[in-house]
Amino acid sequence: VVPDNADVGRKTADRTAAALGSVAASVTVADLCAGMRAKADVSDWLAANDADGLMPALRSFEPRLRVVASGFSANDMRAVEPRQWLYGKHLIRGYVSATVSPGGVGKTTLELIEAIALATARPLLGVPVRERVRVWHYNLEDPRDELMRRVWAICEHYSIPPVELEGWLFLDSGRDCKMIVAEPVDGVVVPAVAAEQVIEQMQRWDIGVLQVDPLVKAHWAEENDNKQIDAVLDVFADIAKRCGAAVDLVHHTRKPPSGFVATAGDINTARGAGALAGAVRSARTITPMSDKEAEAFDIDPSRRGWYIRVDDAKGNMSAPSSDAVWCERHTVELAQGDYVGVLAPWSPPDPFEGLGVDGARRALMLISDGLDDGQRYTATAKAGTDRWAGSVLLDMGLGEGSAKSVIRTWMANGLLISQDYRNPIQRRVGKGLFVDFDKMPGANNA
């Protein structure tokens, strides 16, 4: 309620119009003053007399604070609370994270599995869940019944009673109600009406994690404009801060040029403005298994698409992860007849599995002895020759990918050394492999 004073009302109206610029042009000072003289609630009056988006602009308006220097305080430092990690080193209360993925690799399924992991406090993919929280998955592409199918399949695969998710998981589709949290007004991106609605719902239901899939459909800003995208991320950061929640934004990779192979863990594969990488506190990439990885893991090329990897792409608040999280696709048949894909944890095969210490010693002795004609083995396979050291491992039953990995490992740790020797067949000095017996695997080491 404002004072019944025309001068005060006029000054308030003048300041409002100056702050809002042309947005308030259609609302006269007299209109505002009239409402104020009647001691009306300003928000009620404006809601009834809204013009050209004045209400959204007013909601987004924040008075400018005076810039001041804040002195350091040891007591303030000691009072700082620890970071509230919720899911591994990716989601943290009060901050925005990003998940960058090409289309069709399972990003939505991954997000839903993680939503259910958080809603049940179960580490379904092997990633630590620090706290059971309510999760809101807002999918701006798929219909709600498709989301229900995926949740159903996940519950079936992981033996989770669906009733356990009631009150903890919230699912919405952009096909039912769009969620545009930011929009440009006179070239400046400001929070849209939906931003306050999202905050109200999250505070009402005590939601700890918001998943938005995909980011591009949650705003009307220019995707390639750094300033506009930075403003969009500010809106999501405000949501995270005011709700004390973690926000995970799913974003697509840019359309790759011909012959381009996505690099796991490279945030620069995200499409649009690079401001996204700078604005989020944590980012990760989802990439399908590459041909080279399939070969290294002895995976049939026809099944390569069944595996994906999740890598840290940016961790401003955590140490970088050295190992990817791998997942394998599975198919679940629902009781009503639909087939739905899910993801489950998967670990690349250990190339040394089945070799053992005795097998490793035997292979190294054979490599040390060299070939029957006096030539020595080489570290790499060369066309027209059987001198590759990995052939010894192939004869012992290892796959080609595993054999290559074992040889690379032995070369890296100095167990195998490439040195000059005189090749008796070629009658010249060449390179051959020798074994450092001081590093030979013993009974108590591998």
Coordinates of C-alpha atoms in Angstrom, one line a residue:
V1 CA 0.0 0.0 0.0
V2 CA 1.5 3.4 -1.0
P3 CA 0.9 6.7 0.7
D4 CA -2.0 9.0 -0.3
N5 CA 0.4 11.6 -1.6
A6 CA 0.4 12.8 -5.2
D7 CA 4.0 14.0 -5.1
V8 CA 5.3 10.7 -3.7
G9 CA 3.2 8.8 -6.2
R10 CA 4.5 10.9 -9.1
K11 CA 8.1 10.4 -8.0
T12 CA 7.5 6.7 -7.7
A13 CA 5.9 6.6 -11.2
D14 CA 8.7 8.6 -12.7
R15 CA 11.4 6.3 -11.2
T16 CA 9.5 3.2 -12.4
A17 CA 9.1 4.6 -15.9
A18 CA 12.8 5.6 -16.0
A19 CA 13.8 2.1 -14.9
L20 CA 11.6 0.3 -17.3
G21 CA 12.2 2.6 -20.3
S22 CA 9.9 2.2 -23.3
V23 CA 8.1 -0.8 -21.7
A24 CA 6.2 1.6 -19.5
A25 CA 5.5 4.1 -22.3
S26 CA 1.8 3.2 -22.5
V27 CA 1.2 3.6 -18.8
T28 CA 1.0 7.3 -17.9
V29 CA 2.3 8.9 -14.7
A30 CA -1.3 10.0 -14.0
D31 CA -2.5 6.4 -14.2
L32 CA 0.0 5.3 -11.6
C33 CA -0.7 8.3 -9.4
A34 CA -4.4 7.7 -9.6
G35 CA -3.9 4.1 -8.4
M36 CA -1.6 5.2 -5.6
R37 CA -3.9 8.0 -4.4
A38 CA -6.6 5.4 -4.0
K39 CA -4.2 3.5 -1.7
A40 CA -4.5 0.5 -4.0
D41 CA -2.0 -2.3 -3.9
V42 CA 0.3 -1.5 -6.8
S43 CA 0.8 -5.1 -7.9
D44 CA -3.0 -5.6 -8.0
W45 CA -3.5 -2.4 -9.9
L46 CA -0.8 -3.2 -12.4
A47 CA -2.1 -6.8 -12.9
A48 CA -5.5 -5.3 -13.8
N49 CA -4.0 -2.7 -16.1
D50 CA -1.1 -4.6 -17.6
A51 CA 0.2 -3.2 -20.8
D52 CA 2.9 -4.5 -23.2
G53 CA 4.6 -6.8 -20.7
L54 CA 4.9 -4.2 -17.9
M55 CA 4.3 -6.8 -15.2
P56 CA 7.1 -9.2 -16.3
A57 CA 9.4 -6.2 -16.6
L58 CA 8.5 -5.0 -13.1
R59 CA 9.0 -8.5 -11.7
S60 CA 12.5 -8.7 -13.2
F61 CA 13.5 -5.2 -12.1
E62 CA 16.0 -5.0 -9.3
P63 CA 17.2 -1.7 -7.8
R64 CA 20.8 -0.9 -8.5
L65 CA 23.1 -1.5 -5.5
R66 CA 25.9 0.9 -4.8
V67 CA 29.3 -0.7 -5.4
V68 CA 31.3 -0.9 -2.2
A69 CA 34.4 -2.6 -1.1
S70 CA 33.8 -5.3 1.5
G71 CA 36.7 -5.9 4.0
F72 CA 37.9 -9.4 4.8
S73 CA 36.8 -11.0 8.0
A74 CA 38.3 -14.1 9.6
N75 CA 35.0 -14.8 11.3
D76 CA 33.1 -14.5 8.1
M77 CA 35.5 -16.9 6.5
R78 CA 35.1 -19.5 9.3
A79 CA 31.3 -19.2 9.0
V80 CA 31.3 -20.3 5.4
E81 CA 29.3 -23.5 5.0
P82 CA 30.7 -26.5 3.0
R83 CA 29.4 -27.0 -0.5
Q84 CA 26.3 -29.1 -0.7
W85 CA 27.0 -31.7 -3.3
L86 CA 24.0 -33.8 -4.3
Y87 CA 25.1 -36.1 -7.1
G88 CA 28.8 -37.0 -7.5
K89 CA 30.7 -33.9 -8.5
H90 CA 28.1 -32.7 -11.0
L91 CA 25.1 -31.3 -9.0
I92 CA 25.5 -28.8 -6.2
R93 CA 22.8 -26.8 -4.4
G94 CA 22.7 -23.2 -5.4
Y95 CA 24.5 -23.7 -8.7
V96 CA 23.8 -24.4 -12.4
S97 CA 25.4 -27.4 -14.2
A98 CA 25.2 -28.4 -17.8
T99 CA 25.0 -31.8 -19.6
V100 CA 26.2 -31.5 -23.3
S101 CA 25.2 -34.3 -25.7
P102 CA 24.5 -35.0 -29.3
G103 CA 21.0 -36.2 -30.1
G104 CA 20.0 -39.8 -29.9
V105 CA 22.6 -41.1 -27.5
G106 CA 20.4 -41.4 -24.4
K107 CA 20.7 -38.1 -22.6
T108 CA 17.0 -38.0 -21.5
T109 CA 17.2 -41.6 -20.3
L110 CA 20.4 -40.7 -18.4
E111 CA 18.7 -37.7 -16.8
L112 CA 15.7 -39.7 -15.8
I113 CA 17.8 -42.4 -14.2
E114 CA 19.7 -39.8 -12.3
A115 CA 16.4 -38.2 -11.3
I116 CA 15.2 -41.5 -9.9
A117 CA 18.6 -42.1 -8.2
L118 CA 18.3 -38.8 -6.4
A119 CA 14.6 -39.3 -5.6
T120 CA 15.3 -42.7 -4.0
A121 CA 18.9 -42.0 -2.7
R122 CA 20.1 -45.0 -4.7
P123 CA 23.4 -44.9 -6.7
L124 CA 21.9 -46.6 -9.7
L125 CA 24.8 -45.8 -12.0
G126 CA 27.5 -46.1 -9.4
V127 CA 27.6 -42.3 -8.8
P128 CA 27.3 -41.3 -5.1
V129 CA 24.0 -39.8 -4.1
R130 CA 24.7 -37.5 -1.2
E131 CA 21.1 -36.8 -0.2
R132 CA 17.6 -37.8 -1.1
V133 CA 15.9 -34.9 -2.8
R134 CA 12.8 -34.1 -4.8
V135 CA 13.5 -33.8 -8.5
W136 CA 11.6 -31.9 -11.1
H137 CA 12.3 -33.2 -14.7
Y138 CA 10.9 -30.7 -17.2
N139 CA 11.2 -32.1 -20.7
L140 CA 10.5 -29.6 -23.4
E141 CA 10.6 -32.2 -26.3
D142 CA 8.9 -35.4 -25.3
P143 CA 5.2 -35.9 -24.3
R144 CA 4.5 -36.8 -20.7
D145 CA 3.3 -40.3 -21.6
E146 CA 6.7 -41.0 -23.1
L147 CA 8.4 -39.8 -19.9
M148 CA 6.1 -42.2 -18.0
R149 CA 7.2 -45.1 -20.2
R150 CA 10.8 -44.4 -19.5
V151 CA 10.3 -44.1 -15.7
W152 CA 8.4 -47.3 -15.8
A153 CA 11.2 -49.1 -17.7
I154 CA 13.8 -47.7 -15.2
C155 CA 11.7 -48.9 -12.3
E156 CA 11.4 -52.4 -13.9
H157 CA 15.1 -52.7 -14.7
Y158 CA 16.3 -51.5 -11.2
S159 CA 13.5 -53.2 -9.2
I160 CA 12.2 -49.9 -7.8
P161 CA 8.6 -49.8 -6.6
P162 CA 7.0 -46.9 -8.5
V163 CA 5.1 -45.8 -5.4
E164 CA 8.5 -44.9 -3.8
L165 CA 8.7 -42.0 -6.3
E166 CA 5.4 -40.4 -5.3
G167 CA 6.0 -37.0 -3.7
W168 CA 9.7 -37.1 -4.8
L169 CA 9.6 -37.1 -8.6
F170 CA 7.9 -34.4 -10.7
L171 CA 7.5 -34.8 -14.4
D172 CA 6.3 -32.2 -16.9
S173 CA 6.3 -31.8 -20.7
G174 CA 6.7 -28.7 -22.8
R175 CA 4.0 -30.1 -25.0
D176 CA 1.5 -29.5 -22.2
C177 CA 3.0 -26.2 -21.0
K178 CA 6.0 -24.4 -22.3
M179 CA 8.6 -23.2 -19.8
I180 CA 10.1 -20.0 -21.1
V181 CA 12.1 -18.5 -18.3
A182 CA 13.9 -15.7 -20.2
E183 CA 13.0 -13.5 -23.2
P184 CA 14.4 -10.4 -24.9
V185 CA 12.8 -7.1 -24.2
D186 CA 14.2 -4.2 -26.4
G187 CA 17.3 -6.2 -27.0
V188 CA 17.9 -7.1 -23.3
V189 CA 17.2 -10.6 -22.0
V190 CA 15.1 -10.5 -18.8
P191 CA 13.3 -13.1 -16.7
A192 CA 9.9 -14.1 -18.1
V193 CA 6.8 -14.8 -16.1
A194 CA 7.6 -18.5 -16.0
A195 CA 10.8 -17.9 -14.0
E196 CA 8.9 -16.8 -10.9
Q197 CA 6.4 -19.6 -11.4
V198 CA 9.3 -22.1 -11.5
I199 CA 10.7 -20.6 -8.3
E200 CA 7.2 -20.7 -6.6
Q201 CA 6.7 -24.3 -7.5
M202 CA 10.2 -25.4 -6.4
Q203 CA 9.8 -23.6 -3.0
R204 CA 6.3 -24.9 -2.5
W205 CA 7.3 -28.5 -3.1
D206 CA 10.9 -28.3 -1.6
I207 CA 12.4 -29.4 -4.9
G208 CA 16.2 -29.8 -4.7
V209 CA 17.0 -30.6 -8.3
L210 CA 15.6 -29.1 -11.5
Q211 CA 16.4 -30.8 -14.8
V212 CA 15.7 -28.8 -18.0
D213 CA 15.8 -30.8 -21.2
P214 CA 16.8 -29.1 -23.5
L215 CA 18.1 -25.6 -22.6
V216 CA 17.4 -24.1 -26.1
K217 CA 13.6 -24.5 -25.6
A218 CA 13.6 -22.8 -22.2
H219 CA 14.2 -19.3 -23.6
W220 CA 13.7 -17.0 -26.5
A221 CA 17.2 -15.5 -26.5
E222 CA 19.6 -15.6 -29.5
E223 CA 21.5 -18.8 -29.0
N224 CA 24.7 -17.5 -30.6
D225 CA 24.8 -14.2 -28.7
N226 CA 27.1 -14.5 -25.7
K227 CA 25.5 -11.6 -23.8
Q228 CA 22.0 -13.0 -24.2
I229 CA 23.0 -16.6 -23.3
D230 CA 24.9 -15.2 -20.3
A231 CA 21.7 -13.4 -19.2
V232 CA 19.7 -16.7 -19.6
L233 CA 22.1 -18.5 -17.4
D234 CA 21.8 -15.7 -14.9
V235 CA 18.1 -16.4 -14.7
F236 CA 18.7 -20.1 -14.0
A237 CA 21.4 -19.1 -11.5
D238 CA 18.9 -17.0 -9.7
I239 CA 16.4 -19.9 -9.6
A240 CA 19.2 -22.2 -8.1
K241 CA 20.2 -19.6 -5.5
R242 CA 16.7 -18.6 -4.4
C243 CA 15.5 -22.2 -4.1
G244 CA 18.8 -23.6 -2.7
A245 CA 18.6 -26.2 -5.5
A246 CA 20.8 -27.7 -8.2
V247 CA 19.9 -27.0 -11.8
D248 CA 21.0 -29.3 -14.6
L249 CA 20.6 -27.9 -18.1
V250 CA 20.7 -30.4 -21.0
H251 CA 22.3 -28.9 -24.1
H252 CA 23.0 -30.2 -27.6
T253 CA 26.3 -30.3 -29.3
R254 CA 26.8 -28.3 -32.4
K255 CA 26.2 -29.9 -35.8
P256 CA 29.5 -31.6 -36.6
P257 CA 31.3 -31.0 -39.9
S258 CA 31.9 -33.9 -42.2
G259 CA 34.4 -36.3 -40.7
F260 CA 34.3 -34.7 -37.2
V261 CA 34.5 -37.0 -34.2
A262 CA 33.2 -35.6 -30.9
T263 CA 35.9 -35.4 -28.2
A264 CA 34.7 -36.8 -24.9
G265 CA 35.0 -34.2 -22.1
D266 CA 35.3 -31.2 -24.5
I267 CA 32.8 -28.5 -23.5
N268 CA 33.6 -26.6 -26.7
T269 CA 31.4 -29.1 -28.6
A270 CA 28.3 -27.4 -27.1
R271 CA 26.4 -25.5 -29.8
G272 CA 25.8 -21.8 -29.7
A273 CA 27.5 -19.1 -27.7
G274 CA 30.5 -20.0 -25.6
A275 CA 29.1 -18.1 -22.6
L276 CA 27.5 -21.4 -21.5
A277 CA 30.8 -22.9 -20.6
G278 CA 31.8 -19.9 -18.5
A279 CA 28.5 -19.5 -16.7
V280 CA 28.0 -23.1 -15.4
R281 CA 29.9 -24.4 -12.4
S282 CA 30.0 -28.0 -13.6
A283 CA 29.7 -29.5 -17.1
R284 CA 29.9 -32.9 -18.6
T285 CA 29.6 -34.5 -22.0
I286 CA 27.8 -37.6 -23.2
T287 CA 29.4 -39.3 -26.2
P288 CA 28.9 -42.6 -27.9
M289 CA 31.7 -45.2 -28.0
S290 CA 34.1 -44.5 -30.8
D291 CA 35.4 -47.0 -33.3
K292 CA 38.8 -46.8 -31.7
E293 CA 37.4 -47.5 -28.3
A294 CA 35.3 -50.4 -29.6
E295 CA 38.5 -51.9 -31.1
A296 CA 40.4 -51.4 -27.8
F297 CA 37.6 -53.1 -25.8
D298 CA 37.1 -55.9 -28.3
I299 CA 33.5 -54.8 -28.9
D300 CA 31.8 -56.0 -32.0
P301 CA 31.5 -52.9 -34.3
S302 CA 27.8 -53.6 -34.8
R303 CA 27.2 -53.2 -31.0
R304 CA 29.3 -50.0 -30.6
G305 CA 26.1 -47.9 -30.4
W306 CA 25.0 -49.7 -27.3
Y307 CA 27.6 -48.0 -25.2
I308 CA 28.0 -44.3 -24.1
R309 CA 30.5 -42.5 -21.8
V310 CA 30.0 -39.6 -19.5
D311 CA 33.0 -37.3 -18.9
D312 CA 33.7 -34.3 -16.8
A313 CA 34.0 -31.3 -19.1
K314 CA 34.4 -28.6 -16.5
G315 CA 34.7 -28.8 -12.8
N316 CA 35.3 -25.4 -11.2
M317 CA 34.5 -26.8 -7.8
S318 CA 36.0 -30.3 -8.0
A319 CA 39.1 -32.1 -9.0
P320 CA 39.0 -33.4 -12.6
S321 CA 37.8 -36.9 -13.1
S322 CA 40.4 -39.2 -14.7
D323 CA 37.9 -42.0 -15.6
A324 CA 34.7 -41.8 -17.6
V325 CA 31.5 -43.3 -16.4
W326 CA 30.4 -45.9 -19.0
C327 CA 26.8 -47.1 -19.5
E328 CA 25.3 -49.8 -21.6
R329 CA 21.9 -49.7 -23.3
H330 CA 19.3 -52.4 -22.4
T331 CA 15.8 -52.9 -23.6
V332 CA 12.9 -53.4 -21.2
E333 CA 9.5 -54.8 -22.2
L334 CA 6.7 -53.1 -20.4
A335 CA 3.6 -55.1 -19.3
Q336 CA 1.5 -53.2 -21.8
G337 CA 3.7 -54.3 -24.7
D338 CA 6.0 -51.3 -25.3
Y339 CA 9.8 -51.8 -25.5
V340 CA 11.8 -49.0 -23.9
G341 CA 15.5 -48.4 -23.6
V342 CA 17.3 -47.9 -20.3
L343 CA 21.0 -47.5 -19.3
A344 CA 23.0 -49.6 -16.8
P345 CA 26.5 -49.2 -15.5
W346 CA 29.2 -50.8 -17.6
S347 CA 32.9 -51.2 -17.1
P348 CA 35.4 -51.6 -20.0
P349 CA 37.0 -55.1 -19.9
D350 CA 40.3 -55.3 -18.1
P351 CA 42.8 -56.3 -20.8
F352 CA 44.8 -58.2 -18.2
E353 CA 41.8 -60.2 -17.1
G354 CA 42.5 -63.9 -17.7
L355 CA 46.2 -63.3 -18.3
G356 CA 47.3 -63.5 -14.6
V357 CA 50.8 -63.2 -13.3
D358 CA 51.9 -66.6 -14.7
G359 CA 50.4 -65.8 -18.1
A360 CA 52.1 -62.4 -18.2
R361 CA 55.5 -63.9 -17.3
R362 CA 55.1 -66.5 -20.0
A363 CA 54.2 -63.9 -22.6
L364 CA 57.1 -61.7 -21.6
M365 CA 59.6 -64.6 -21.8
L366 CA 58.4 -65.5 -25.3
I367 CA 58.8 -61.8 -26.3
S368 CA 62.2 -61.7 -24.8
D369 CA 63.3 -64.9 -26.7
G370 CA 62.3 -63.3 -30.0
L371 CA 61.4 -65.2 -33.2
D372 CA 63.0 -68.5 -34.3
D373 CA 64.9 -66.7 -37.1
G374 CA 66.7 -64.4 -34.6
Q375 CA 64.5 -61.3 -35.2
R376 CA 63.0 -59.5 -32.3
Y377 CA 59.4 -58.5 -31.8
T378 CA 58.2 -55.0 -32.4
A379 CA 55.8 -52.8 -30.4
T380 CA 53.5 -52.1 -33.4
A381 CA 52.0 -54.3 -36.0
K382 CA 53.6 -53.6 -39.4
A383 CA 52.1 -54.7 -42.8
G384 CA 53.6 -57.9 -44.1
T385 CA 55.3 -59.0 -40.9
D386 CA 54.3 -61.3 -38.0
R387 CA 56.8 -59.6 -35.6
W388 CA 54.2 -57.7 -33.6
A389 CA 54.6 -58.6 -29.9
G390 CA 50.8 -58.7 -29.5
S391 CA 50.6 -61.8 -31.6
V392 CA 52.1 -63.7 -28.6
L393 CA 49.1 -62.6 -26.6
L394 CA 46.7 -63.4 -29.4
D395 CA 48.0 -67.0 -29.4
M396 CA 47.2 -67.0 -25.6
G397 CA 43.6 -66.2 -26.3
L398 CA 43.4 -62.4 -25.8
G399 CA 41.4 -60.3 -28.3
E400 CA 43.3 -57.9 -30.5
G401 CA 42.1 -54.8 -28.6
S402 CA 43.2 -56.3 -25.3
A403 CA 46.6 -57.4 -26.8
K404 CA 47.2 -53.8 -28.0
S405 CA 46.3 -52.4 -24.6
V406 CA 48.6 -54.8 -22.8
I407 CA 51.6 -54.0 -25.1
R408 CA 50.9 -50.3 -24.7
T409 CA 50.8 -50.7 -20.9
W410 CA 54.1 -52.6 -20.8
M411 CA 55.7 -50.1 -23.0
A412 CA 54.5 -47.2 -20.8
N413 CA 55.7 -48.7 -17.6
G414 CA 59.1 -49.7 -19.0
L415 CA 58.6 -53.4 -18.8
L416 CA 59.2 -53.6 -22.5
I417 CA 61.9 -51.5 -24.1
S418 CA 62.6 -50.8 -27.7
Q419 CA 66.3 -50.9 -28.5
D420 CA 68.7 -51.2 -31.4
Y421 CA 69.9 -54.6 -32.4
R422 CA 71.4 -56.2 -35.5
N423 CA 68.6 -57.9 -37.4
P424 CA 70.1 -61.2 -38.8
I425 CA 67.6 -61.4 -41.6
Q426 CA 67.8 -57.8 -42.8
R427 CA 71.6 -57.7 -42.0
R428 CA 71.3 -54.2 -40.6
V429 CA 70.6 -52.5 -37.3
G430 CA 66.9 -52.2 -36.5
K431 CA 64.6 -51.7 -33.5
G432 CA 63.4 -54.6 -31.4
L433 CA 61.7 -55.3 -28.0
F434 CA 63.7 -56.3 -24.9
V435 CA 62.3 -57.1 -21.5
D436 CA 63.4 -55.3 -18.3
F437 CA 63.6 -58.3 -16.0
D438 CA 63.8 -56.1 -12.9
K439 CA 60.2 -55.1 -13.6
M440 CA 59.0 -58.6 -14.4
P441 CA 55.7 -59.4 -12.7
G442 CA 56.4 -61.5 -9.6
A443 CA 54.2 -63.6 -7.3
N444 CA 53.0 -60.6 -5.4
N445 CA 52.7 -57.9 -8.1
A446 CA 51.1 -57.7 -11.5

